[in-house]
C-alpha positions in Angstrom: -0.1 -0.5 0.1 1.4 3.2 -0.9 2.0 6.0 1.6 -0.8 8.4 0.8 -3.6 5.3 1.0 -2.3 5.1 4.4 -2.9 8.3 5.4 -5.8 8.9 3.8 -7.2 5.6 6.0 -6.0 7.2 9.2 -7.0 10.4 8.7 -10.8 8.7 7.8 -10.2 6.5 10.6 -9.2 9.4 12.9 -12.7 11.1 11.4 -14.8 8.1 11.9 -13.2 8.2 15.8 -13.8 11.9 16.2 -17.3 11.1 14.8 -18.4 8.6 17.0 -16.6 10.8 19.9 -18.9 13.5 19.3 -22.2 11.4 19.5 -21.2 10.6 23.2 -23.5 12.6 25.3 -24.5 12.2 28.9 -28.6 11.8 28.0 -31.5 10.6 30.6 -35.1 9.2 31.0 -37.5 10.3 33.3 -40.1 7.7 34.8 -43.6 8.4 33.5 -46.0 9.9 36.2 -49.4 9.0 35.6 -51.9 10.8 37.2 -55.7 10.2 37.5 -59.0 12.1 38.1 -62.2 10.4 39.7 -65.2 11.9 38.7 -67.6 13.0 41.7 -71.2 11.0 41.5 -74.7 12.6 41.1 -77.0 9.8 42.6 -80.3 10.2 44.4 -82.9 8.2 45.7 -86.7 8.5 46.5 -88.0 7.7 50.1 -91.7 6.9 50.1 -93.8 6.1 53.1 -97.6 6.0 52.6 -100.6 4.2 54.2 -102.4 2.4 51.6 -105.7 3.6 52.5 -108.6 0.8 50.9 -111.6 2.3 52.3 -110.8 6.2 52.2 -112.8 8.7 53.0 -113.5 12.5 51.8 -112.3 14.2 54.8 -109.2 11.8 55.7 -106.1 12.4 56.0 -103.3 9.8 55.3 -99.9 9.5 56.0 -97.5 9.9 53.0 -94.2 11.1 53.3 -91.8 11.7 50.5 -87.8 12.8 50.8 -84.6 12.5 48.9 -81.6 10.6 50.2 -78.4 12.1 48.3 -76.3 8.7 47.6 -73.9 10.2 45.3 -70.5 11.5 46.1 -71.0 15.5 45.2 -73.1 17.9 46.7 -76.6 18.2 44.9 -79.2 20.7 44.3 -83.1 18.5 44.1 -86.4 18.8 42.8 -89.5 16.8 43.0 -92.6 17.0 40.9 -95.7 15.3 42.8 -98.0 14.0 39.9 -101.5 12.9 41.4 -103.9 11.1 39.0 -107.5 9.4 39.8 -108.5 5.9 38.0 -109.3 2.6 38.6 -107.6 -0.6 38.9 -108.5 -2.9 36.1 -106.8 -6.6 35.7 -104.7 -5.2 38.6 -103.1 -1.9 36.3 -104.0 1.5 37.0 -105.9 3.1 34.1 -106.2 7.0 34.6 -109.2 8.5 34.3 -109.0 12.4 32.7 -112.2 13.4 33.7 -111.9 13.3 37.2 -109.7 16.8 38.7 -107.2 16.1 41.4 -108.2 19.4 42.7 -109.9 17.4 45.5 -106.8 16.3 46.9 -104.6 18.5 49.3 -101.0 17.3 49.1 -99.6 18.8 52.2 -96.1 19.5 51.9 -93.3 21.1 53.9 -93.0 24.9 53.3 -90.5 25.8 55.5 -87.8 23.8 53.4 -89.2 23.1 50.3 -90.4 25.8 47.4 -93.1 25.3 44.6 -92.1 26.7 41.5 -94.4 28.0 38.6 -92.6 25.3 36.2 -94.1 22.6 38.7 -91.4 21.6 40.8 -91.0 21.5 44.5 -87.5 22.9 45.0 -85.3 22.4 48.1 -84.2 25.1 49.2 -80.8 23.7 50.8 -78.0 21.9 49.1 -77.9 18.3 49.4 -74.1 16.9 50.8 -73.6 13.5 50.0 -75.0 11.1 52.3 -77.8 13.2 53.7 -81.3 12.9 53.0 -83.8 16.2 53.3 -86.2 17.0 55.6 -89.9 15.4 54.3 -91.4 17.1 51.5 -94.5 15.5 51.6 -96.0 14.6 54.9 -99.6 13.7 54.1 -102.7 13.8 51.4 -105.8 15.1 52.1 -109.3 13.7 50.5 -110.9 17.0 50.8 -114.1 16.3 51.8 -116.2 19.7 50.2 -114.5 18.9 46.8 -115.6 15.2 46.5 -118.6 14.2 45.2 -120.1 10.6 44.3 -118.2 10.3 41.0 -115.2 9.4 43.1 -116.8 6.7 44.7 -114.4 3.4 44.3 -111.7 5.6 42.7 -107.9 5.3 43.3 -105.7 8.2 43.9 -102.1 7.7 42.4 -99.4 10.2 43.4 -96.2 9.5 40.9 -93.1 11.0 42.5 -90.4 11.9 39.8 -86.8 13.5 41.2 -83.4 14.5 39.8 -80.6 16.3 41.1 -77.6 18.3 40.0 -74.3 19.0 41.1 -74.2 22.2 43.3 -71.5 23.6 41.6 -70.2 25.6 38.9 -73.7 26.3 38.3 -74.7 23.4 36.5 -78.7 23.9 37.1 -78.1 26.7 34.5 -77.8 24.8 31.5 -79.5 21.0 32.8 -82.4 22.9 34.7 -82.8 25.9 32.1 -82.5 28.1 34.7 -80.8 31.8 35.0 -81.0 31.6 38.6 -82.5 29.0 41.4 -86.4 29.9 42.7 -85.4 31.0 46.0 
């Protein structure tokens, strides 16, 4: 091999070693950090206790207690709709009688802790913390004697209780219930 070739190979070898040497830097990689955020829950249950009157008379008042329990992890605003309907039992099923008004039924409700709004819902006037229960909304029901004629004989009064709740944070009621402000 001639001297020029040897010098050329030596220069290439030296250049390759220098190039490799310039790539050798200290480096590090961090262990990943994983964050987990658990969303809270809004869950309610209707507590409903009543005396089933099989022989209800005009003027009678019977126990019908309704309250709401917060079974979720978040505080919540609560509202309830009470829908009374007169009807008949046909083969064990309730069949509504649209011709019988419910104006003869007095829903004896708690006006201190609840508010009846124009939308037909009763609103609990406080937030309901997780694990807590509202005071009674409905305490009893009265069949108003002066408003109850013979057309109600043998009829059945059904009261449907509908309840819903929304988290009490971040003004969620505005979009969920379509309100600018809470009614109280």
